[in-house]
Amino acid sequence: MTVQISFTLNDRPTTVDVEPATLVAELLREQLNLTGTHIGCDTSQCGACVVHLDGLPVKSCTLLAPALDGATLLTIEGLRSEPGSNRMHPMQEAFREHHGLQCGFCTPGMLMTAVALATEKPTLTEADVRHGLEGNICRCTGYQNIVVSVMAGAAAMNAAKGE
């Protein structure tokens, strides 16, 4: 038995039929072919699967797809500088400029978490960033460049808003 859900995905209305036990990460990757959201642990420990549900970061590997009905979902594929733009989001630019990634596996989840963190608290300290990223694991770096990237990205987001 499937259920039909309708939601906004990356600024586009979307309607799909899903099995009630389908996880959002599975829906994105297997049914909608949006493979930027990664599955790293299946236990919500690593943060590679973070997406924004109604503006809040959630781990899509533990959220059932029917919960999306009527909601707004933003994935890494929809992250951009402004709606309709092909330019990278300021946080993505900061990660590129400050070498905040290595292999890239954790990067989508890191970026989605970082954007939410910077949106919630525009002026971030290093301690704020380290605390805010506690639910995201990177197996390649020592986190220093990620922290620098998040702080630079938050500053760029503020500048873009005129703050």
Short mmCIF file of N, CA and C in Angstrom, two decimals:
data_model
loop_
_atom_site.label_atom_id
_atom_site.label_comp_id
_atom_site.label_asym_id
_atom_site.label_seq_id
_atom_site.Cartn_x
_atom_site.Cartn_y
_atom_site.Cartn_z
N MET A 1 0.84 -1.18 0.00
CA MET A 1 0.00 0.00 0.00
C MET A 1 0.88 1.24 0.00
N THR A 2 0.58 2.17 -0.87
CA THR A 2 1.32 3.43 -0.90
C THR A 2 0.40 4.57 -0.50
N VAL A 3 1.04 5.67 -0.10
CA VAL A 3 0.31 6.89 0.20
C VAL A 3 0.86 7.98 -0.69
N GLN A 4 0.00 8.90 -1.07
CA GLN A 4 0.44 10.02 -1.89
C GLN A 4 0.74 11.20 -0.98
N ILE A 5 1.90 11.80 -1.19
CA ILE A 5 2.28 12.99 -0.42
C ILE A 5 2.61 14.12 -1.39
N SER A 6 2.26 15.32 -0.98
CA SER A 6 2.56 16.51 -1.76
C SER A 6 3.32 17.47 -0.87
N PHE A 7 4.41 17.99 -1.38
CA PHE A 7 5.25 18.91 -0.61
C PHE A 7 6.03 19.78 -1.58
N THR A 8 6.69 20.77 -1.05
CA THR A 8 7.54 21.63 -1.86
C THR A 8 8.97 21.15 -1.68
N LEU A 9 9.61 20.79 -2.77
CA LEU A 9 10.98 20.28 -2.77
C LEU A 9 11.86 21.24 -3.55
N ASN A 10 12.77 21.88 -2.86
CA ASN A 10 13.70 22.82 -3.52
C ASN A 10 12.95 23.84 -4.37
N ASP A 11 11.92 24.43 -3.77
CA ASP A 11 11.10 25.48 -4.40
C ASP A 11 10.17 24.97 -5.50
N ARG A 12 9.99 23.66 -5.63
CA ARG A 12 9.10 23.11 -6.66
C ARG A 12 8.04 22.22 -6.02
N PRO A 13 6.78 22.39 -6.43
CA PRO A 13 5.75 21.48 -5.93
C PRO A 13 6.04 20.05 -6.38
N THR A 14 5.89 19.12 -5.46
CA THR A 14 6.22 17.72 -5.75
C THR A 14 5.14 16.82 -5.17
N THR A 15 4.69 15.86 -5.95
CA THR A 15 3.74 14.86 -5.48
C THR A 15 4.29 13.50 -5.85
N VAL A 16 4.35 12.61 -4.87
CA VAL A 16 4.86 11.26 -5.09
C VAL A 16 4.06 10.25 -4.29
N ASP A 17 4.09 9.02 -4.75
CA ASP A 17 3.51 7.90 -4.00
C ASP A 17 4.66 7.19 -3.30
N VAL A 18 4.48 6.94 -1.99
CA VAL A 18 5.53 6.28 -1.22
C VAL A 18 4.92 5.21 -0.32
N GLU A 19 5.72 4.22 0.00
CA GLU A 19 5.36 3.26 1.03
C GLU A 19 5.43 4.01 2.37
N PRO A 20 4.53 3.77 3.30
CA PRO A 20 4.53 4.49 4.58
C PRO A 20 5.83 4.38 5.36
N ALA A 21 6.59 3.31 5.18
CA ALA A 21 7.84 3.12 5.93
C ALA A 21 9.07 3.67 5.21
N THR A 22 8.87 4.35 4.08
CA THR A 22 9.99 4.91 3.33
C THR A 22 10.61 6.07 4.10
N LEU A 23 11.91 6.06 4.22
CA LEU A 23 12.64 7.16 4.85
C LEU A 23 12.85 8.28 3.85
N VAL A 24 12.92 9.50 4.33
CA VAL A 24 13.12 10.65 3.45
C VAL A 24 14.41 10.47 2.65
N ALA A 25 15.48 10.00 3.28
CA ALA A 25 16.74 9.80 2.55
C ALA A 25 16.55 8.82 1.40
N GLU A 26 15.81 7.76 1.62
CA GLU A 26 15.54 6.78 0.56
C GLU A 26 14.70 7.41 -0.55
N LEU A 27 13.68 8.17 -0.18
CA LEU A 27 12.85 8.84 -1.17
C LEU A 27 13.69 9.75 -2.05
N LEU A 28 14.52 10.55 -1.42
CA LEU A 28 15.35 11.50 -2.17
C LEU A 28 16.30 10.77 -3.12
N ARG A 29 17.01 9.81 -2.60
CA ARG A 29 18.05 9.15 -3.38
C ARG A 29 17.51 8.15 -4.41
N GLU A 30 16.54 7.33 -3.99
CA GLU A 30 16.12 6.22 -4.84
C GLU A 30 14.94 6.54 -5.75
N GLN A 31 14.05 7.39 -5.27
CA GLN A 31 12.86 7.67 -6.08
C GLN A 31 12.97 8.99 -6.83
N LEU A 32 13.59 9.99 -6.20
CA LEU A 32 13.67 11.32 -6.82
C LEU A 32 15.04 11.60 -7.45
N ASN A 33 15.96 10.65 -7.32
CA ASN A 33 17.31 10.76 -7.91
C ASN A 33 18.07 12.00 -7.46
N LEU A 34 17.85 12.43 -6.23
CA LEU A 34 18.61 13.52 -5.63
C LEU A 34 19.63 12.87 -4.69
N THR A 35 20.80 12.60 -5.21
CA THR A 35 21.79 11.80 -4.48
C THR A 35 22.78 12.63 -3.67
N GLY A 36 22.56 13.93 -3.56
CA GLY A 36 23.45 14.76 -2.75
C GLY A 36 23.29 14.50 -1.27
N THR A 37 22.11 14.08 -0.85
CA THR A 37 21.88 13.72 0.54
C THR A 37 22.46 12.33 0.74
N HIS A 38 23.47 12.22 1.60
CA HIS A 38 24.17 10.96 1.77
C HIS A 38 23.66 10.18 2.97
N ILE A 39 23.82 8.88 2.91
CA ILE A 39 23.49 8.00 4.03
C ILE A 39 24.81 7.41 4.50
N GLY A 40 25.21 7.82 5.70
CA GLY A 40 26.51 7.38 6.19
C GLY A 40 26.45 6.37 7.30
N CYS A 41 25.33 6.33 8.04
CA CYS A 41 25.32 5.47 9.22
C CYS A 41 23.99 4.77 9.47
N ASP A 42 22.90 5.28 8.95
CA ASP A 42 21.56 4.73 9.17
C ASP A 42 21.09 4.80 10.62
N THR A 43 21.80 5.54 11.45
CA THR A 43 21.42 5.64 12.87
C THR A 43 21.32 7.08 13.34
N SER A 44 21.40 8.03 12.46
CA SER A 44 21.32 9.47 12.73
C SER A 44 22.50 9.98 13.55
N GLN A 45 23.63 9.29 13.46
CA GLN A 45 24.82 9.71 14.20
C GLN A 45 25.75 10.61 13.41
N CYS A 46 25.80 10.46 12.09
CA CYS A 46 26.87 11.12 11.32
C CYS A 46 26.49 12.46 10.71
N GLY A 47 25.23 12.71 10.45
CA GLY A 47 24.81 14.00 9.90
C GLY A 47 24.97 14.16 8.40
N ALA A 48 25.40 13.13 7.70
CA ALA A 48 25.59 13.24 6.25
C ALA A 48 24.26 13.42 5.51
N CYS A 49 23.15 13.11 6.18
CA CYS A 49 21.83 13.12 5.55
C CYS A 49 21.00 14.36 5.89
N VAL A 50 21.60 15.39 6.47
CA VAL A 50 20.83 16.55 6.93
C VAL A 50 20.21 17.30 5.75
N VAL A 51 18.92 17.59 5.90
CA VAL A 51 18.15 18.42 4.98
C VAL A 51 17.38 19.43 5.84
N HIS A 52 16.74 20.40 5.20
CA HIS A 52 15.92 21.35 5.95
C HIS A 52 14.45 21.05 5.71
N LEU A 53 13.72 20.80 6.78
CA LEU A 53 12.28 20.56 6.74
C LEU A 53 11.61 21.76 7.38
N ASP A 54 10.85 22.49 6.58
CA ASP A 54 10.21 23.73 7.04
C ASP A 54 11.22 24.65 7.71
N GLY A 55 12.41 24.71 7.11
CA GLY A 55 13.45 25.64 7.57
C GLY A 55 14.33 25.13 8.70
N LEU A 56 14.06 23.94 9.20
CA LEU A 56 14.86 23.40 10.30
C LEU A 56 15.68 22.19 9.85
N PRO A 57 16.90 22.05 10.35
CA PRO A 57 17.70 20.90 9.95
C PRO A 57 17.17 19.61 10.58
N VAL A 58 17.05 18.57 9.77
CA VAL A 58 16.62 17.26 10.24
C VAL A 58 17.49 16.20 9.57
N LYS A 59 17.60 15.07 10.24
CA LYS A 59 18.36 13.96 9.67
C LYS A 59 17.38 13.07 8.90
N SER A 60 17.54 13.07 7.60
CA SER A 60 16.57 12.41 6.72
C SER A 60 16.64 10.89 6.78
N CYS A 61 17.65 10.33 7.43
CA CYS A 61 17.74 8.87 7.51
C CYS A 61 16.85 8.29 8.60
N THR A 62 16.22 9.15 9.40
CA THR A 62 15.33 8.66 10.46
C THR A 62 13.93 9.28 10.38
N LEU A 63 13.66 10.01 9.31
CA LEU A 63 12.36 10.67 9.14
C LEU A 63 11.57 9.94 8.07
N LEU A 64 10.34 9.58 8.39
CA LEU A 64 9.50 8.89 7.41
C LEU A 64 8.94 9.87 6.38
N ALA A 65 8.96 9.45 5.13
CA ALA A 65 8.54 10.30 4.02
C ALA A 65 7.12 10.85 4.17
N PRO A 66 6.13 10.12 4.70
CA PRO A 66 4.80 10.71 4.83
C PRO A 66 4.77 11.99 5.68
N ALA A 67 5.79 12.20 6.52
CA ALA A 67 5.86 13.43 7.32
C ALA A 67 6.09 14.66 6.45
N LEU A 68 6.47 14.46 5.20
CA LEU A 68 6.70 15.58 4.29
C LEU A 68 5.41 16.19 3.76
N ASP A 69 4.30 15.47 3.86
CA ASP A 69 3.06 15.94 3.27
C ASP A 69 2.71 17.34 3.77
N GLY A 70 2.61 18.30 2.83
CA GLY A 70 2.29 19.68 3.15
C GLY A 70 3.47 20.52 3.60
N ALA A 71 4.65 19.93 3.65
CA ALA A 71 5.84 20.61 4.16
C ALA A 71 6.69 21.20 3.03
N THR A 72 7.74 21.88 3.44
CA THR A 72 8.74 22.41 2.52
C THR A 72 10.07 21.75 2.85
N LEU A 73 10.70 21.17 1.84
CA LEU A 73 11.96 20.47 2.03
C LEU A 73 13.04 21.11 1.15
N LEU A 74 14.19 21.36 1.75
CA LEU A 74 15.34 21.88 1.01
C LEU A 74 16.48 20.90 1.16
N THR A 75 17.03 20.47 0.02
CA THR A 75 18.18 19.57 0.01
C THR A 75 19.39 20.34 -0.49
N ILE A 76 20.53 19.68 -0.46
CA ILE A 76 21.75 20.31 -0.95
C ILE A 76 21.61 20.73 -2.41
N GLU A 77 20.83 19.99 -3.19
CA GLU A 77 20.65 20.36 -4.60
C GLU A 77 19.91 21.68 -4.75
N GLY A 78 19.11 22.05 -3.77
CA GLY A 78 18.35 23.29 -3.84
C GLY A 78 19.03 24.47 -3.17
N LEU A 79 20.17 24.22 -2.52
CA LEU A 79 20.89 25.30 -1.83
C LEU A 79 21.57 26.18 -2.87
N ARG A 80 21.24 27.46 -2.86
CA ARG A 80 21.85 28.40 -3.81
C ARG A 80 21.82 29.79 -3.20
N SER A 81 22.46 30.72 -3.87
CA SER A 81 22.58 32.07 -3.32
C SER A 81 21.24 32.77 -3.18
N GLU A 82 20.35 32.54 -4.12
CA GLU A 82 19.01 33.12 -4.07
C GLU A 82 18.10 32.29 -4.98
N PRO A 83 16.79 32.30 -4.72
CA PRO A 83 15.89 31.49 -5.55
C PRO A 83 16.06 31.79 -7.04
N GLY A 84 16.14 30.74 -7.83
CA GLY A 84 16.27 30.88 -9.28
C GLY A 84 17.69 31.11 -9.77
N SER A 85 18.63 31.28 -8.85
CA SER A 85 20.02 31.53 -9.21
C SER A 85 20.78 30.23 -9.39
N ASN A 86 21.81 30.26 -10.20
CA ASN A 86 22.71 29.11 -10.33
C ASN A 86 24.00 29.33 -9.55
N ARG A 87 24.09 30.46 -8.85
CA ARG A 87 25.28 30.76 -8.05
C ARG A 87 25.26 29.96 -6.76
N MET A 88 26.45 29.58 -6.31
CA MET A 88 26.54 28.84 -5.06
C MET A 88 26.09 29.71 -3.89
N HIS A 89 25.58 29.06 -2.88
CA HIS A 89 25.20 29.70 -1.63
C HIS A 89 26.49 30.24 -0.98
N PRO A 90 26.42 31.34 -0.22
CA PRO A 90 27.62 31.87 0.44
C PRO A 90 28.34 30.82 1.31
N MET A 91 27.61 29.91 1.92
CA MET A 91 28.25 28.88 2.74
C MET A 91 29.03 27.92 1.85
N GLN A 92 28.49 27.58 0.68
CA GLN A 92 29.22 26.72 -0.25
C GLN A 92 30.49 27.40 -0.72
N GLU A 93 30.38 28.69 -1.04
CA GLU A 93 31.56 29.47 -1.46
C GLU A 93 32.62 29.46 -0.37
N ALA A 94 32.18 29.63 0.88
CA ALA A 94 33.12 29.66 2.00
C ALA A 94 33.82 28.31 2.16
N PHE A 95 33.09 27.21 2.01
CA PHE A 95 33.71 25.88 2.11
C PHE A 95 34.74 25.70 1.00
N ARG A 96 34.42 26.18 -0.18
CA ARG A 96 35.38 26.07 -1.31
C ARG A 96 36.61 26.93 -1.03
N GLU A 97 36.38 28.16 -0.63
CA GLU A 97 37.48 29.11 -0.44
C GLU A 97 38.39 28.73 0.74
N HIS A 98 37.83 28.19 1.78
CA HIS A 98 38.59 27.90 3.00
C HIS A 98 38.91 26.42 3.18
N HIS A 99 38.75 25.64 2.12
CA HIS A 99 39.12 24.22 2.12
C HIS A 99 38.40 23.45 3.22
N GLY A 100 37.08 23.66 3.32
CA GLY A 100 36.27 23.00 4.34
C GLY A 100 35.83 21.60 3.97
N LEU A 101 36.42 21.02 2.94
CA LEU A 101 36.05 19.65 2.57
C LEU A 101 37.27 18.92 2.06
N GLN A 102 37.21 17.63 2.15
CA GLN A 102 38.26 16.80 1.56
C GLN A 102 37.61 15.80 0.62
N CYS A 103 37.15 14.67 1.15
CA CYS A 103 36.55 13.68 0.24
C CYS A 103 35.17 14.12 -0.23
N GLY A 104 34.48 14.94 0.57
CA GLY A 104 33.18 15.47 0.18
C GLY A 104 31.99 14.68 0.67
N PHE A 105 32.19 13.51 1.27
CA PHE A 105 31.05 12.69 1.67
C PHE A 105 30.19 13.38 2.71
N CYS A 106 30.81 14.02 3.70
CA CYS A 106 30.05 14.68 4.77
C CYS A 106 29.60 16.08 4.39
N THR A 107 30.13 16.62 3.30
CA THR A 107 29.93 18.03 2.96
C THR A 107 28.47 18.43 2.82
N PRO A 108 27.60 17.70 2.13
CA PRO A 108 26.21 18.14 2.05
C PRO A 108 25.55 18.33 3.42
N GLY A 109 25.74 17.37 4.29
CA GLY A 109 25.18 17.48 5.64
C GLY A 109 25.80 18.60 6.44
N MET A 110 27.12 18.76 6.30
CA MET A 110 27.81 19.87 6.98
C MET A 110 27.26 21.21 6.50
N LEU A 111 27.11 21.35 5.19
CA LEU A 111 26.60 22.61 4.64
C LEU A 111 25.18 22.91 5.11
N MET A 112 24.32 21.91 5.08
CA MET A 112 22.93 22.13 5.49
C MET A 112 22.86 22.48 6.97
N THR A 113 23.67 21.82 7.79
CA THR A 113 23.71 22.13 9.21
C THR A 113 24.28 23.53 9.43
N ALA A 114 25.34 23.86 8.71
CA ALA A 114 25.99 25.16 8.86
C ALA A 114 25.06 26.31 8.46
N VAL A 115 24.32 26.13 7.38
CA VAL A 115 23.37 27.18 6.95
C VAL A 115 22.30 27.39 8.03
N ALA A 116 21.79 26.30 8.57
CA ALA A 116 20.78 26.42 9.63
C ALA A 116 21.36 27.09 10.86
N LEU A 117 22.58 26.72 11.21
CA LEU A 117 23.25 27.31 12.37
C LEU A 117 23.45 28.81 12.18
N ALA A 118 23.94 29.19 11.02
CA ALA A 118 24.19 30.61 10.73
C ALA A 118 22.89 31.41 10.60
N THR A 119 21.83 30.77 10.17
CA THR A 119 20.54 31.43 10.08
C THR A 119 19.98 31.68 11.48
N GLU A 120 20.14 30.68 12.35
CA GLU A 120 19.64 30.78 13.71
C GLU A 120 20.43 31.79 14.54
N LYS A 121 21.74 31.82 14.35
CA LYS A 121 22.61 32.70 15.14
C LYS A 121 23.62 33.34 14.17
N PRO A 122 23.30 34.49 13.61
CA PRO A 122 24.14 35.09 12.56
C PRO A 122 25.58 35.38 12.97
N THR A 123 25.82 35.72 14.24
CA THR A 123 27.18 36.01 14.69
C THR A 123 27.67 34.80 15.49
N LEU A 124 28.51 34.01 14.85
CA LEU A 124 28.97 32.76 15.44
C LEU A 124 30.38 32.88 16.01
N THR A 125 30.61 32.24 17.13
CA THR A 125 31.96 32.08 17.66
C THR A 125 32.45 30.70 17.26
N GLU A 126 33.73 30.46 17.44
CA GLU A 126 34.27 29.14 17.15
C GLU A 126 33.58 28.09 18.02
N ALA A 127 33.33 28.43 19.28
CA ALA A 127 32.65 27.49 20.18
C ALA A 127 31.23 27.19 19.70
N ASP A 128 30.53 28.22 19.20
CA ASP A 128 29.19 28.01 18.65
C ASP A 128 29.21 27.03 17.50
N VAL A 129 30.19 27.20 16.61
CA VAL A 129 30.28 26.34 15.43
C VAL A 129 30.61 24.91 15.84
N ARG A 130 31.58 24.75 16.71
CA ARG A 130 31.95 23.40 17.14
C ARG A 130 30.78 22.70 17.83
N HIS A 131 30.05 23.43 18.65
CA HIS A 131 28.88 22.85 19.31
C HIS A 131 27.77 22.54 18.29
N GLY A 132 27.54 23.46 17.36
CA GLY A 132 26.49 23.29 16.36
C GLY A 132 26.73 22.14 15.40
N LEU A 133 28.00 21.78 15.21
CA LEU A 133 28.35 20.69 14.29
C LEU A 133 28.57 19.35 15.00
N GLU A 134 28.25 19.28 16.28
CA GLU A 134 28.49 18.04 17.02
C GLU A 134 27.77 16.83 16.43
N GLY A 135 26.66 17.03 15.75
CA GLY A 135 25.93 15.91 15.16
C GLY A 135 26.38 15.55 13.77
N ASN A 136 27.50 16.14 13.32
CA ASN A 136 28.03 15.87 11.99
C ASN A 136 29.45 15.33 12.12
N ILE A 137 29.71 14.23 11.46
CA ILE A 137 31.02 13.60 11.54
C ILE A 137 31.74 13.72 10.22
N CYS A 138 33.01 14.15 10.29
CA CYS A 138 33.91 14.14 9.14
C CYS A 138 35.05 13.21 9.50
N ARG A 139 35.29 12.25 8.66
CA ARG A 139 36.34 11.27 8.95
C ARG A 139 37.69 11.67 8.33
N CYS A 140 37.71 12.78 7.58
CA CYS A 140 38.94 13.17 6.88
C CYS A 140 39.70 14.31 7.55
N THR A 141 38.99 15.28 8.09
CA THR A 141 39.65 16.50 8.55
C THR A 141 39.74 16.55 10.06
N GLY A 142 40.44 17.54 10.54
CA GLY A 142 40.50 17.83 11.96
C GLY A 142 39.49 18.90 12.32
N TYR A 143 38.59 19.21 11.44
CA TYR A 143 37.49 20.15 11.62
C TYR A 143 37.91 21.62 11.57
N GLN A 144 39.18 21.94 11.69
CA GLN A 144 39.57 23.35 11.76
C GLN A 144 39.12 24.11 10.50
N ASN A 145 39.37 23.55 9.33
CA ASN A 145 38.96 24.26 8.10
C ASN A 145 37.44 24.30 7.96
N ILE A 146 36.76 23.31 8.50
CA ILE A 146 35.29 23.34 8.47
C ILE A 146 34.80 24.46 9.36
N VAL A 147 35.36 24.61 10.54
CA VAL A 147 34.96 25.68 11.46
C VAL A 147 35.23 27.03 10.84
N VAL A 148 36.41 27.22 10.27
CA VAL A 148 36.75 28.48 9.60
C VAL A 148 35.77 28.75 8.46
N SER A 149 35.43 27.71 7.70
CA SER A 149 34.50 27.85 6.58
C SER A 149 33.11 28.27 7.06
N VAL A 150 32.64 27.66 8.12
CA VAL A 150 31.31 28.00 8.64
C VAL A 150 31.28 29.44 9.12
N MET A 151 32.32 29.86 9.82
CA MET A 151 32.36 31.24 10.31
C MET A 151 32.41 32.23 9.14
N ALA A 152 33.20 31.91 8.12
CA ALA A 152 33.26 32.78 6.92
C ALA A 152 31.94 32.76 6.17
N GLY A 153 31.32 31.59 6.08
CA GLY A 153 30.03 31.50 5.41
C GLY A 153 28.95 32.28 6.13
N ALA A 154 28.94 32.22 7.47
CA ALA A 154 27.97 32.99 8.25
C ALA A 154 28.18 34.49 8.02
N ALA A 155 29.43 34.91 8.00
CA ALA A 155 29.72 36.33 7.73
C ALA A 155 29.25 36.74 6.33
N ALA A 156 29.46 35.87 5.37
CA ALA A 156 29.02 36.17 3.99
C ALA A 156 27.50 36.19 3.91
N MET A 157 26.83 35.29 4.62
CA MET A 157 25.36 35.30 4.65
C MET A 157 24.85 36.61 5.25
N ASN A 158 25.49 37.07 6.32
CA ASN A 158 25.10 38.34 6.93
C ASN A 158 25.33 39.51 5.97
N ALA A 159 26.46 39.50 5.28
CA ALA A 159 26.76 40.57 4.33
C ALA A 159 25.74 40.60 3.20
N ALA A 160 25.32 39.41 2.75
CA ALA A 160 24.33 39.33 1.68
C ALA A 160 22.98 39.88 2.11
N LYS A 161 22.68 39.76 3.43
CA LYS A 161 21.43 40.29 3.97
C LYS A 161 21.56 41.76 4.36
N GLY A 162 22.80 42.28 4.30
CA GLY A 162 23.00 43.68 4.67
C GLY A 162 23.15 43.90 6.16
N GLU A 163 23.48 42.86 6.91
CA GLU A 163 23.65 42.99 8.38
C GLU A 163 25.07 43.37 8.71
#
